[in-house]
Amino acid sequence: MENSCKRGKGYSVDYTSEDNIPDGELDAPGRIRQKPRRKRKFLYVAMMSADKFIDSRVKTAAETWASSLKTWNKDSGVDVEIFAQSNYTGVPHHIVKMPGISDNVYPPQKKSFSMMRYVHDHKVNDYEWFLRLDDDAYVHIEHLESLLRRINSSDALYIGSPGFGRDNDDFVEDNMVYCMGGPGIVFSKITLQKLSPKLGECLKNNLMTEHEDIELGRCVYHHANVGCTKSYEMAALFKNNYNVEETDSEGLKPLFEEVAAHSATYHANKIQANQFALHNTVMLKKIQKLRQSASELEKDVERMRKEIFDNSPFKDRKFYKLPRDKSVVWQQITQGRHYSIDFISRGILQPWVNVVTELAREAAKAYYKENKLHGKIERIHVDRVYQTTSGTATEYLTMIDMKHIINGEENTVTAAFRAKRSFLSLMMEEPGQLQMPLINNAINQKSDYNQEANPTPVNFIIPLSGRSDAVRVFLDRLKIAALSHRIHINVKVVYFANDDHSTPEDEKKLKEMLDEVKAEYPNYLFEIHNADGPFSRGKGLQIGAETCQDGELLFFCDIDMQFTVDFFHRLLENTKPGVAYYPIIFSQFDNKHVGDESDNFKIEEIRGFWREYGYGMVSLYKEDFDKAGGFDVKIIGWGMEDVYLASNVVSNNIRIMRSNEPKLVHVFHDKHCDPDLSPSQLDSCVKTKFSHYGPAVYHYSVLKKLGTSATKELLGIKA
């Protein structure tokens, strides 16, 4: 077997051509030795790029879909090479530099044709299929392999999303269908062999437009005598997004779901964040499939175990007895309440509702099948469920009542059940060790907000009546948590000077404190606005909001809040136009009952509780505030104005972002409930006041110390 040298236009290559060697050669007189055939790999991907995109688009492709090539099917044989005039070494793929080809010439017709010539001269005998791809495309290798494995690679094929030309200026001939280049073009070996000798002729003499994919298709049509696949499914398999103005990954989410479910390739993700978002969607879809498959296998295993047990002559019913180990702890769910050692009691959460409902349905079906009952189940009632968890499974014990109707007669069937469900095995594992210095550096960079990176000011709007001492504490907190970190803050205090709790001295102190901070931070606003009449939180917040402009961020905040810079980072991340951020704050109990704690951000059940139903703290943009109609200024005093705004936010289709915020803590202070408040406001105020005395376990300990008789007397229970 000899080495020959073949010279292509603009570059030279050395290779051994399998096609020029006979299948057999004379080994000895009268004997023919068969030449061993080389096993070809599955797919070669030629990605066309440029030096300026290597560190962005190409690197992102390498970290997303190209990384999946190593994990999806290691034996499939898929390789990627990058075509660009670059010396970059930061991607795990070979970069091919073609002499005489510029990255900066557009349209890249010469580059595209030369790349296909290179692929033929270097790779045609090594692979079954060849994919020409742009650097801003995404390859779903699972779907692409599924498509190509069902097709005979020995045929002359030219596969992709069909194009027919937009207008007459594209000069698309009758019966000519070209493959659009963006979402990728697949060639079979024989098509590439027919095309390669004619690429130079097509490039020199037959160009009619500036569109390299149309001209490549024209060359294939004339010299390989094959057109692009034009079945309806191809447009979905090789997905091209024509809505080029749609750049937000959230807006692209439905399209990404479609791609993850059906497509082999997708074009275009020119923004790297969108490429990662699509890859995340694809990976989640794969995980769902794997979990579903694992769950079905678990069910098969359980069915097999049951078959083995039912047909075994050595049945041991002891398996169904309750465990006697005192270390096993059972949780109880009954009458809408959940009781556990982790918490005293709480309302049953929706996931538990779903579990109990599914458990009851499966138990009823199993009972009817085992006892060969007929008829119809009208209703299933679950009185209580006991649940425990071991290291490998979770178990349930329940008693259910089934309202059963057969032949028009109604009766109730009662049965007890025990269910055991094993946990799925570990689905994935992070390889190697975490590079903590890199992670910490990335976190620090993300946390390093500054004036330039955060040009949108956060307008603190605070209604006040008196409480000048609390203002001093608040401003000190603001300096530490925000101003020292150069987070753009404006403070707008709306002061009710005529309220019974206000004094001229308080107002004077307030103005002096704001002037001091303004002198220290001259680039920020510290304003005081006057409000007439008695104190009204809703009215004060409305006045403060009206001093802001569209595009500004409003944060309605109590003066007793404790916060850190981390909270501001999340506030800026979570509040978007059309999205209102309602942080779930941690509210402290009265320290007279639970003891003092130096760390205000220590989150413990004994220290306080999450205000899951509180809507007083909210950040949103001014235009969204106006769209919601603002606050009800007719509400006087404390309470209900936040519920009014939240209801209007929802009804005006403004999305709500809710999350627990451990760095936004309401520091305990005594609360006075004015008896002149409206009944609903007074009731809400009293409940809020009493909820801050301490946790249920504290009240229980107090009552236990009092004794039974004193407790009954205190609660008004007759002996």
XYZ file of C-alpha atoms in Angstrom:
719
model
C 0.000 0.000 0.000
C 1.640 3.249 -1.148
C 1.328 6.782 0.129
C 0.307 9.285 -2.500
C 0.161 13.063 -2.320
C -2.856 14.892 -3.580
C -2.731 18.681 -3.883
C -5.936 20.645 -3.376
C -6.506 24.298 -4.047
C -4.838 26.463 -1.434
C -3.504 23.649 0.750
C -1.711 20.305 0.500
C -2.570 17.090 2.294
C -1.012 13.627 2.642
C -3.318 10.704 2.934
C -3.837 7.086 1.899
C -6.854 6.529 -0.335
C -8.623 3.246 0.264
C -10.574 3.619 -2.984
C -7.454 3.270 -5.174
C -6.415 -0.134 -3.752
C -7.997 -3.392 -5.028
C -10.043 -5.452 -2.587
C -7.586 -8.353 -2.936
C -3.937 -8.668 -3.879
C -1.773 -11.618 -4.892
C -0.082 -13.075 -1.833
C 1.418 -16.278 -3.323
C 0.979 -18.268 -6.520
C -2.650 -19.356 -6.637
C -3.657 -17.539 -3.376
C -5.556 -14.293 -2.930
C -5.241 -12.447 0.412
C -8.330 -10.342 1.206
C -7.466 -6.759 2.263
C -8.825 -5.973 5.763
C -11.400 -3.197 5.559
C -11.137 -0.252 7.916
C -14.123 0.252 10.205
C -15.623 3.673 9.633
C -16.807 5.977 12.413
C -20.365 7.254 12.498
C -20.344 11.068 12.086
C -17.884 13.857 11.347
C -18.986 17.391 12.307
C -17.315 20.285 10.458
C -18.134 23.491 12.346
C -17.529 26.704 10.401
C -16.463 29.609 12.619
C -14.021 32.511 12.861
C -11.259 33.541 15.242
C -13.435 36.210 16.894
C -16.044 33.576 17.855
C -13.760 30.828 19.192
C -13.744 32.083 22.780
C -17.509 32.639 22.790
C -19.703 30.589 20.443
C -17.309 27.683 19.875
C -16.342 27.430 23.535
C -20.022 27.433 24.492
C -20.760 24.682 21.942
C -17.889 22.643 23.409
C -19.325 23.048 26.911
C -22.898 22.177 25.901
C -23.951 19.847 23.071
C -20.410 18.805 22.086
C -19.719 17.653 25.656
C -22.699 15.276 25.355
C -20.941 13.370 22.562
C -18.705 11.747 25.180
C -21.551 10.659 27.438
C -24.478 9.815 25.157
C -23.041 6.902 23.176
C -19.295 6.433 23.557
C -19.212 3.782 20.820
C -21.057 5.785 18.169
C -17.887 7.482 16.887
C -18.625 11.191 16.546
C -15.855 13.780 16.087
C -15.927 17.579 15.820
C -13.426 19.890 14.144
C -13.498 23.691 14.004
C -12.670 25.619 10.823
C -11.206 29.029 11.672
C -7.989 30.987 11.294
C -7.158 30.824 14.994
C -4.366 29.681 17.332
C -6.741 29.395 20.309
C -6.169 26.322 22.503
C -9.002 26.677 24.998
C -11.430 24.219 23.340
C -11.099 20.405 23.358
C -11.456 20.133 19.564
C -8.963 20.427 16.749
C -9.000 23.775 14.915
C -8.356 23.482 11.177
C -6.665 26.495 9.562
C -7.024 26.560 5.770
C -4.280 28.592 4.022
C -5.511 31.409 1.861
C -8.933 31.503 3.507
C -9.921 34.637 5.455
C -12.266 34.701 8.441
C -13.365 38.229 7.671
C -14.793 37.792 4.150
C -18.566 37.747 3.942
C -20.376 35.971 2.441
C -18.088 33.034 3.304
C -18.614 31.129 0.055
C -14.947 30.364 -0.580
C -14.525 29.275 3.024
C -17.584 27.005 2.909
C -16.593 25.350 -0.388
C -12.968 24.906 0.712
C -14.144 23.360 3.984
C -16.212 20.766 2.090
C -13.215 20.015 -0.131
C -11.052 19.521 2.953
C -13.648 17.200 4.509
C -13.659 15.063 1.364
C -9.893 14.917 0.996
C -9.192 14.120 4.654
C -12.251 12.364 6.093
C -14.355 10.771 3.375
C -13.165 7.204 4.059
C -13.285 7.483 7.847
C -16.977 8.240 8.515
C -20.455 7.247 7.389
C -21.969 10.731 7.605
C -20.694 14.324 7.405
C -22.391 17.317 9.049
C -21.611 20.884 7.944
C -22.572 23.180 10.842
C -22.539 26.838 11.932
C -20.972 27.720 15.282
C -24.244 29.146 16.655
C -26.202 25.942 16.038
C -27.085 23.246 18.581
C -26.876 19.494 17.889
C -29.169 17.082 19.734
C -26.969 14.056 19.097
C -29.521 11.567 20.445
C -32.153 12.602 17.899
C -29.653 13.023 15.049
C -28.200 9.556 15.589
C -31.688 8.070 15.802
C -32.494 9.620 12.400
C -29.285 8.636 10.603
C -29.116 5.067 11.967
C -32.365 4.344 10.090
C -31.000 5.540 6.733
C -28.701 3.728 4.328
C -25.486 5.762 4.301
C -24.455 4.132 1.013
C -27.090 6.154 -0.896
C -26.461 9.589 -2.344
C -28.141 11.766 0.285
C -28.234 15.510 1.027
C -30.199 16.007 4.283
C -31.356 19.129 6.098
C -34.065 21.778 6.351
C -35.339 22.389 2.792
C -35.137 25.847 1.239
C -36.974 27.002 -1.869
C -35.790 30.606 -2.097
C -37.546 33.710 -0.841
C -37.799 35.599 -4.133
C -36.665 35.572 -7.758
C -33.333 37.164 -6.848
C -32.278 33.863 -5.244
C -32.374 32.253 -8.726
C -33.547 28.914 -7.374
C -34.181 26.750 -10.423
C -37.233 24.603 -11.043
C -37.062 21.306 -9.139
C -34.034 22.547 -7.181
C -34.309 22.250 -3.395
C -31.287 23.298 -1.323
C -30.560 22.642 2.349
C -30.398 25.760 4.532
C -26.976 26.090 6.113
C -27.914 27.490 9.549
C -29.335 24.366 11.221
C -26.761 22.100 9.532
C -26.454 19.964 6.389
C -25.769 16.203 6.369
C -23.927 14.569 3.447
C -23.447 10.903 2.742
C -20.082 9.663 1.494
C -21.130 9.179 -2.138
C -22.654 12.687 -2.305
C -19.426 14.165 -1.019
C -17.408 12.153 -3.546
C -19.532 13.416 -6.443
C -19.492 16.992 -5.174
C -15.827 17.492 -4.286
C -14.280 17.494 -7.826
C -16.792 20.147 -8.946
C -16.513 22.558 -6.001
C -13.824 24.676 -7.672
C -15.840 24.935 -10.883
C -18.992 25.925 -8.981
C -17.091 28.545 -6.989
C -15.469 30.115 -10.078
C -18.195 29.966 -12.707
C -21.654 29.269 -11.317
C -22.201 31.698 -8.402
C -25.466 33.603 -8.851
C -26.148 34.931 -5.309
C -24.306 35.819 -2.099
C -25.951 32.976 -0.161
C -23.385 30.237 0.380
C -25.979 27.594 1.285
C -27.974 28.260 -1.919
C -24.796 28.084 -4.031
C -23.641 24.907 -2.284
C -27.089 23.450 -2.941
C -26.899 24.522 -6.592
C -23.571 22.703 -6.934
C -25.022 19.563 -5.326
C -28.084 19.753 -7.604
C -26.055 20.048 -10.834
C -23.166 17.679 -10.102
C -24.400 15.161 -7.521
C -27.919 15.065 -9.032
C -29.604 15.107 -5.630
C -31.826 17.635 -3.867
C -32.336 18.394 -0.209
C -34.820 16.268 1.706
C -38.167 18.048 1.569
C -40.508 16.004 3.736
C -42.574 17.928 6.293
C -40.638 16.499 9.246
C -37.310 17.942 8.108
C -38.210 21.508 9.085
C -38.854 20.251 12.627
C -35.808 17.957 12.760
C -33.471 20.693 11.510
C -35.084 23.616 13.336
C -34.423 27.148 12.119
C -35.640 30.043 14.282
C -36.685 32.840 11.933
C -37.662 35.164 14.792
C -34.200 36.646 15.071
C -35.424 39.428 17.380
C -36.351 36.887 20.053
C -33.213 36.768 22.203
C -34.530 36.243 25.747
C -34.052 32.652 26.955
C -37.312 32.895 28.940
C -39.214 33.862 25.789
C -37.509 31.028 23.906
C -38.436 28.442 26.537
C -41.444 26.936 24.633
C -39.284 26.641 21.518
C -36.479 25.012 23.507
C -38.974 22.495 24.921
C -39.991 21.621 21.353
C -36.352 21.237 20.281
C -35.558 19.027 23.286
C -38.500 16.781 22.408
C -38.188 16.460 18.614
C -35.295 18.238 16.870
C -31.895 16.974 15.750
C -30.384 20.461 15.340
C -31.385 24.050 16.119
C -30.263 27.425 14.748
C -29.487 30.061 15.938
C -28.208 30.788 19.449
C -25.952 33.789 18.938
C -26.214 34.650 22.626
C -24.266 32.146 24.712
C -26.758 32.235 27.588
C -29.422 30.878 25.217
C -27.145 28.003 24.182
C -26.732 27.028 27.839
C -30.498 27.434 28.431
C -31.289 25.101 25.519
C -28.711 22.560 26.708
C -30.227 22.703 30.192
C -33.673 21.988 28.711
C -32.309 19.050 26.690
C -30.530 17.585 29.729
C -33.636 17.924 31.913
C -35.685 16.132 29.252
C -33.121 13.323 29.171
C -33.165 13.062 32.964
C -36.974 12.824 32.893
C -36.776 9.982 30.380
C -34.140 8.168 32.423
C -36.148 8.588 35.622
C -39.284 7.319 33.905
C -37.373 4.344 32.530
C -35.862 3.650 35.953
C -39.289 3.901 37.572
C -40.766 1.442 35.067
C -37.894 -0.951 35.730
C -38.513 -0.628 39.486
C -42.167 -1.538 38.897
C -41.108 -4.534 36.809
C -38.815 -5.671 39.609
C -41.626 -5.353 42.159
C -43.998 -7.308 39.891
C -41.426 -10.050 39.482
C -40.871 -10.205 43.240
C -44.605 -10.521 43.780
C -44.851 -13.278 41.185
C -41.978 -15.144 42.845
C -43.508 -14.682 46.295
C -47.042 -15.710 45.264
C -45.757 -18.875 43.625
C -43.318 -19.760 46.377
C -44.127 -22.714 48.659
C -42.329 -20.912 51.477
C -44.506 -17.853 51.956
C -43.568 -15.927 55.060
C -46.251 -13.423 56.084
C -43.960 -12.038 58.770
C -42.747 -9.677 56.077
C -45.989 -7.738 56.434
C -45.752 -7.287 60.190
C -44.924 -3.874 61.588
C -41.266 -3.362 62.497
C -40.574 -3.721 66.213
C -37.421 -1.600 66.144
C -38.072 1.367 68.426
C -35.709 3.513 66.346
C -38.213 3.564 63.466
C -40.137 6.853 63.610
C -43.459 7.208 61.824
C -44.968 10.491 60.660
C -48.749 10.879 60.699
C -51.060 12.641 58.269
C -54.652 13.006 59.383
C -57.525 15.475 58.998
C -55.492 17.836 56.836
C -52.584 18.050 59.316
C -49.056 16.666 59.137
C -47.307 15.620 62.371
C -43.576 14.930 62.487
C -40.590 15.036 64.839
C -39.171 17.772 62.589
C -42.091 20.108 63.366
C -45.024 20.052 65.767
C -47.762 20.196 63.139
C -48.637 22.015 59.978
C -51.148 21.898 57.158
C -50.553 19.106 54.695
C -48.552 20.391 51.719
C -49.616 19.726 48.124
C -46.882 17.143 47.359
C -48.120 15.072 50.291
C -51.693 15.435 49.042
C -50.549 14.022 45.691
C -48.710 11.123 47.377
C -51.658 10.183 49.593
C -54.106 10.446 46.679
C -51.995 8.198 44.452
C -51.441 5.749 47.321
C -55.183 5.479 47.987
C -56.023 4.916 44.309
C -53.383 2.219 43.870
C -54.447 0.534 47.112
C -58.111 0.481 46.035
C -57.244 -0.970 42.614
C -55.046 -3.641 44.189
C -57.777 -4.571 46.693
C -60.489 -4.895 44.035
C -58.240 -6.938 41.764
C -57.069 -9.279 44.514
C -60.601 -9.872 45.821
C -62.129 -10.009 42.305
C -64.761 -7.407 43.186
C -67.021 -5.823 40.581
C -68.947 -2.591 40.557
C -67.904 1.028 40.856
C -65.934 2.966 43.455
C -67.793 6.226 44.101
C -65.495 7.647 46.753
C -62.272 6.818 48.592
C -61.823 8.221 52.091
C -58.429 8.185 53.797
C -58.647 8.634 57.541
C -54.924 8.689 58.289
C -51.592 7.731 56.793
C -48.400 6.737 58.607
C -45.088 7.196 56.809
C -41.473 6.353 57.594
C -38.239 6.520 55.632
C -35.212 4.255 55.735
C -31.956 4.575 53.836
C -33.299 2.775 50.763
C -37.088 3.164 50.732
C -40.122 4.940 52.108
C -43.083 3.019 53.597
C -46.721 3.935 54.104
C -49.447 2.442 56.305
C -53.031 3.533 55.739
C -56.638 2.605 56.380
C -59.095 3.560 53.622
C -62.869 3.420 53.247
C -64.190 2.741 49.730
C -67.772 3.666 48.910
C -68.751 0.778 46.637
C -71.820 0.470 44.375
C -72.822 -2.761 42.656
C -76.213 -3.534 41.139
C -77.525 -0.244 42.531
C -76.671 -1.160 46.105
C -74.241 0.951 48.097
C -71.892 -0.276 50.806
C -68.545 0.655 52.290
C -65.474 -1.541 52.073
C -62.719 -0.901 54.628
C -59.184 -2.215 54.213
C -55.696 -1.613 55.567
C -52.657 -1.361 53.306
C -48.925 -1.160 53.506
C -46.871 0.172 50.613
C -43.113 0.241 50.187
C -41.315 2.204 47.497
C -37.587 1.972 46.925
C -35.578 5.033 46.079
C -34.067 5.304 42.616
C -30.348 4.705 42.409
C -28.011 7.667 41.887
C -28.723 9.073 38.419
C -25.529 11.066 37.950
C -22.355 11.997 39.748
C -20.086 15.011 39.414
C -16.728 13.725 38.138
C -13.544 14.630 39.975
C -13.184 17.254 42.666
C -14.851 20.636 42.703
C -12.481 23.481 41.904
C -13.380 25.645 44.845
C -11.070 28.595 44.017
C -12.734 28.965 40.613
C -16.206 28.667 42.133
C -15.466 31.218 44.857
C -13.976 33.596 42.307
C -17.108 33.316 40.153
C -19.314 33.981 43.194
C -17.264 37.031 44.145
C -17.457 38.401 40.614
C -21.231 37.888 40.600
C -21.542 39.587 43.998
C -19.381 42.561 43.100
C -22.177 44.906 42.068
C -21.209 48.532 41.560
C -22.637 51.790 40.333
C -21.775 51.075 36.712
C -22.979 47.460 36.712
C -26.214 48.430 38.472
C -27.347 51.746 36.952
C -31.000 51.175 37.974
C -31.546 52.829 41.376
C -33.443 51.001 44.114
C -35.906 53.517 45.584
C -36.565 52.750 49.258
C -40.010 54.186 50.024
C -40.716 54.403 53.752
C -43.812 55.986 55.356
C -43.193 57.265 58.906
C -44.827 58.828 61.908
C -42.322 59.654 64.654
C -39.695 56.938 65.319
C -36.623 59.069 64.614
C -34.463 56.652 66.654
C -35.474 53.795 64.359
C -34.466 55.927 61.347
C -30.937 56.290 62.732
C -30.589 52.501 63.073
C -32.029 51.977 59.591
C -29.592 54.402 57.941
C -26.647 52.747 59.673
C -27.772 49.373 58.341
C -28.160 50.854 54.867
C -24.596 52.197 54.905
C -23.145 48.795 55.811
C -25.296 46.642 53.527
C -25.643 48.798 50.411
C -23.956 52.199 50.268
C -20.503 50.859 51.186
C -20.883 48.338 48.343
C -21.784 51.123 45.865
C -25.286 49.789 45.283
C -27.383 52.599 43.848
C -29.912 53.475 46.583
C -32.400 56.329 46.885
C -34.248 56.826 50.168
C -37.633 58.551 50.090
C -39.259 59.050 53.476
C -42.907 60.100 53.514
C -43.534 61.766 56.891
C -46.936 62.265 58.551
C -46.160 65.353 60.665
C -49.779 65.803 61.825
C -50.145 62.273 63.166
C -50.560 61.836 66.954
C -47.251 59.923 67.158
C -45.230 62.677 65.449
C -43.492 65.570 67.171
C -41.587 68.570 65.770
C -38.455 67.228 67.434
C -38.791 63.908 65.560
C -39.240 65.706 62.250
C -36.204 67.915 62.904
C -34.034 64.910 63.810
C -35.202 63.085 60.688
C -34.205 65.967 58.385
C -30.816 66.310 60.081
C -30.055 62.596 59.722
C -30.982 62.569 56.046
C -28.856 65.654 55.410
C -25.864 63.981 57.133
C -26.092 60.863 54.992
C -26.631 62.949 51.844
C -23.455 64.907 52.604
C -21.558 61.632 53.014
C -23.027 60.097 49.838
C -23.722 63.055 47.496
C -24.457 60.879 44.446
C -27.578 59.370 46.020
C -30.967 60.828 46.891
C -32.174 61.137 50.489
C -35.516 62.941 50.439
C -38.348 63.680 52.834
C -41.883 64.235 51.559
C -44.712 65.505 53.737
C -48.105 63.847 53.971
C -51.280 65.271 55.491
C -53.608 63.703 58.026
C -53.193 60.652 60.262
C -50.710 57.939 59.426
C -51.678 55.656 56.525
C -49.078 53.245 55.195
C -50.814 52.855 51.844
C -51.130 56.609 51.360
C -47.486 57.162 52.318
C -46.225 54.503 49.910
C -48.400 55.926 47.120
C -46.975 59.431 47.634
C -43.412 58.093 47.571
C -44.041 56.016 44.434
C -45.426 59.019 42.557
C -42.081 60.824 42.954
C -40.386 58.118 40.827
C -40.210 57.790 37.049
C -40.879 54.892 34.664
C -37.918 52.549 34.499
C -37.078 53.049 38.182
C -37.235 50.262 40.733
C -39.511 50.703 43.776
C -38.943 48.844 47.039
C -41.616 49.244 49.696
C -39.857 48.512 52.949
C -40.491 48.673 56.699
C -37.962 50.620 58.735
C -37.455 47.684 61.108
C -35.909 45.424 58.458
C -32.389 44.049 58.823
C -30.597 43.173 55.548
C -27.211 42.429 53.964
C -25.696 43.115 50.552
C -26.668 39.581 49.440
C -30.321 40.570 49.661
C -29.801 43.474 47.244
C -28.111 41.176 44.754
C -31.143 38.882 44.753
C -33.567 41.812 44.639
C -31.860 43.127 41.485
C -31.776 39.655 39.926
C -35.391 38.752 40.711
C -37.154 42.021 39.873
C -37.719 42.463 36.146
C -40.153 44.500 34.034
C -43.384 42.555 34.284
C -42.196 40.654 37.398
C -42.818 41.792 40.998
C -40.521 40.315 43.659
C -42.231 39.486 46.976
C -39.488 38.184 49.307
C -40.697 35.878 52.083
C -39.096 37.471 55.141
C -38.027 35.872 58.410
C -39.863 37.565 61.301
C -38.317 37.406 64.769
C -40.178 36.374 67.913
C -40.200 38.519 71.059
C -36.769 37.997 72.634
C -38.323 38.275 76.095
C -39.757 34.811 75.497
C -37.105 33.088 73.381
C -33.938 34.818 74.626
C -31.531 37.265 73.027
C -29.439 36.314 70.028
C -26.549 38.452 68.792
C -26.869 37.212 65.201
C -30.058 38.631 63.676
C -29.654 36.347 60.643
C -29.709 33.086 62.574
C -32.658 31.176 61.111
C -34.120 28.745 63.654
C -37.650 27.659 64.522
C -37.194 28.942 68.068
C -36.022 32.370 66.782
C -38.903 33.278 64.471
C -40.997 32.216 61.491
C -41.295 32.773 57.752
C -44.080 35.193 56.792
C -45.357 33.076 53.922
C -48.597 35.082 53.753
C -47.045 38.530 54.145
C -46.992 40.910 51.186
C -45.720 44.097 52.831
C -42.212 43.888 51.317
C -42.250 44.130 47.518
C -40.025 45.448 44.750
C -41.358 46.212 41.275
C -40.853 48.674 38.469
C -42.760 51.968 38.448
C -44.674 51.129 35.267
C -45.849 47.815 36.788
C -46.909 49.643 39.952
C -48.975 52.055 37.840
C -50.421 49.180 35.813
C -51.603 47.535 39.045
C -53.346 50.770 40.078
C -51.188 51.519 43.126
C -52.420 51.463 46.727
C -55.871 52.125 48.108
C -55.262 55.534 49.732
C -58.630 55.390 51.494
C -57.249 52.783 53.925
C -56.311 54.547 57.161
C -53.894 53.146 59.726
C -52.185 49.748 59.676
C -52.790 46.780 57.384
C -54.695 45.582 54.276
C -53.008 47.978 51.813
C -50.424 45.296 50.890
C -53.136 42.705 50.182
C -54.941 45.227 47.960
C -51.807 45.849 45.871
C -50.884 42.161 45.626
C -54.390 41.293 44.396
C -54.170 43.976 41.706
C -50.700 42.815 40.667
C -52.051 39.315 40.035
C -55.239 40.482 38.289
C -53.207 42.677 35.903
C -51.093 39.721 34.722
C -47.902 40.919 36.397
C -45.912 37.847 37.327
C -44.948 37.315 40.975
C -41.593 35.970 42.120
C -41.688 34.520 45.669
C -38.733 33.071 47.539
C -37.508 32.757 51.114
C -35.036 35.568 51.794
C -32.728 34.655 54.711
C -30.918 38.002 54.501
C -34.056 40.118 54.975
C -35.146 39.842 58.606
C -37.879 41.709 60.449
C -36.394 42.610 63.823
C -38.901 42.279 66.651
C -40.509 45.406 68.090
C -43.658 45.978 70.152
C -46.787 46.547 68.108
C -49.727 48.760 69.101
C -53.113 47.917 67.589
C -55.330 50.999 67.534
C -58.836 50.007 68.710
C -60.270 52.518 66.204
C -59.071 50.444 63.245
C -61.656 48.771 61.032
C -62.706 45.278 62.240
C -60.681 43.483 59.529
C -57.588 45.654 60.159
C -57.847 45.234 63.936
C -58.249 41.466 63.626
C -55.210 41.253 61.326
C -53.145 43.478 63.624
C -53.989 41.490 66.771
C -53.208 38.159 65.088
C -49.889 39.499 63.814
C -49.028 40.851 67.265
C -49.758 37.595 69.067
C -47.970 35.493 66.412
C -44.694 37.150 67.457
C -44.789 36.089 71.112
C -43.019 32.795 70.423
C -43.272 29.362 68.748
C -45.882 26.789 69.656
C -43.322 24.728 71.562
C -42.670 27.733 73.836
C -46.381 28.197 74.584
C -46.668 24.498 75.291
C -43.792 24.638 77.797
C -45.409 27.629 79.551
C -48.776 25.892 79.838
C -47.102 22.697 81.031
C -45.406 24.596 83.857
C -48.719 26.169 84.888
C -50.318 22.789 85.435
C -53.612 21.378 84.229
C -56.016 23.350 86.413
C -54.321 26.703 85.854
C -54.167 26.048 82.098
C -57.892 25.254 81.927
C -58.659 28.395 83.888
C -56.460 30.496 81.601
C -58.087 29.075 78.484
C -61.594 29.351 79.893
C -62.171 25.594 79.989
C -64.536 24.395 82.675
C -63.221 21.610 84.891
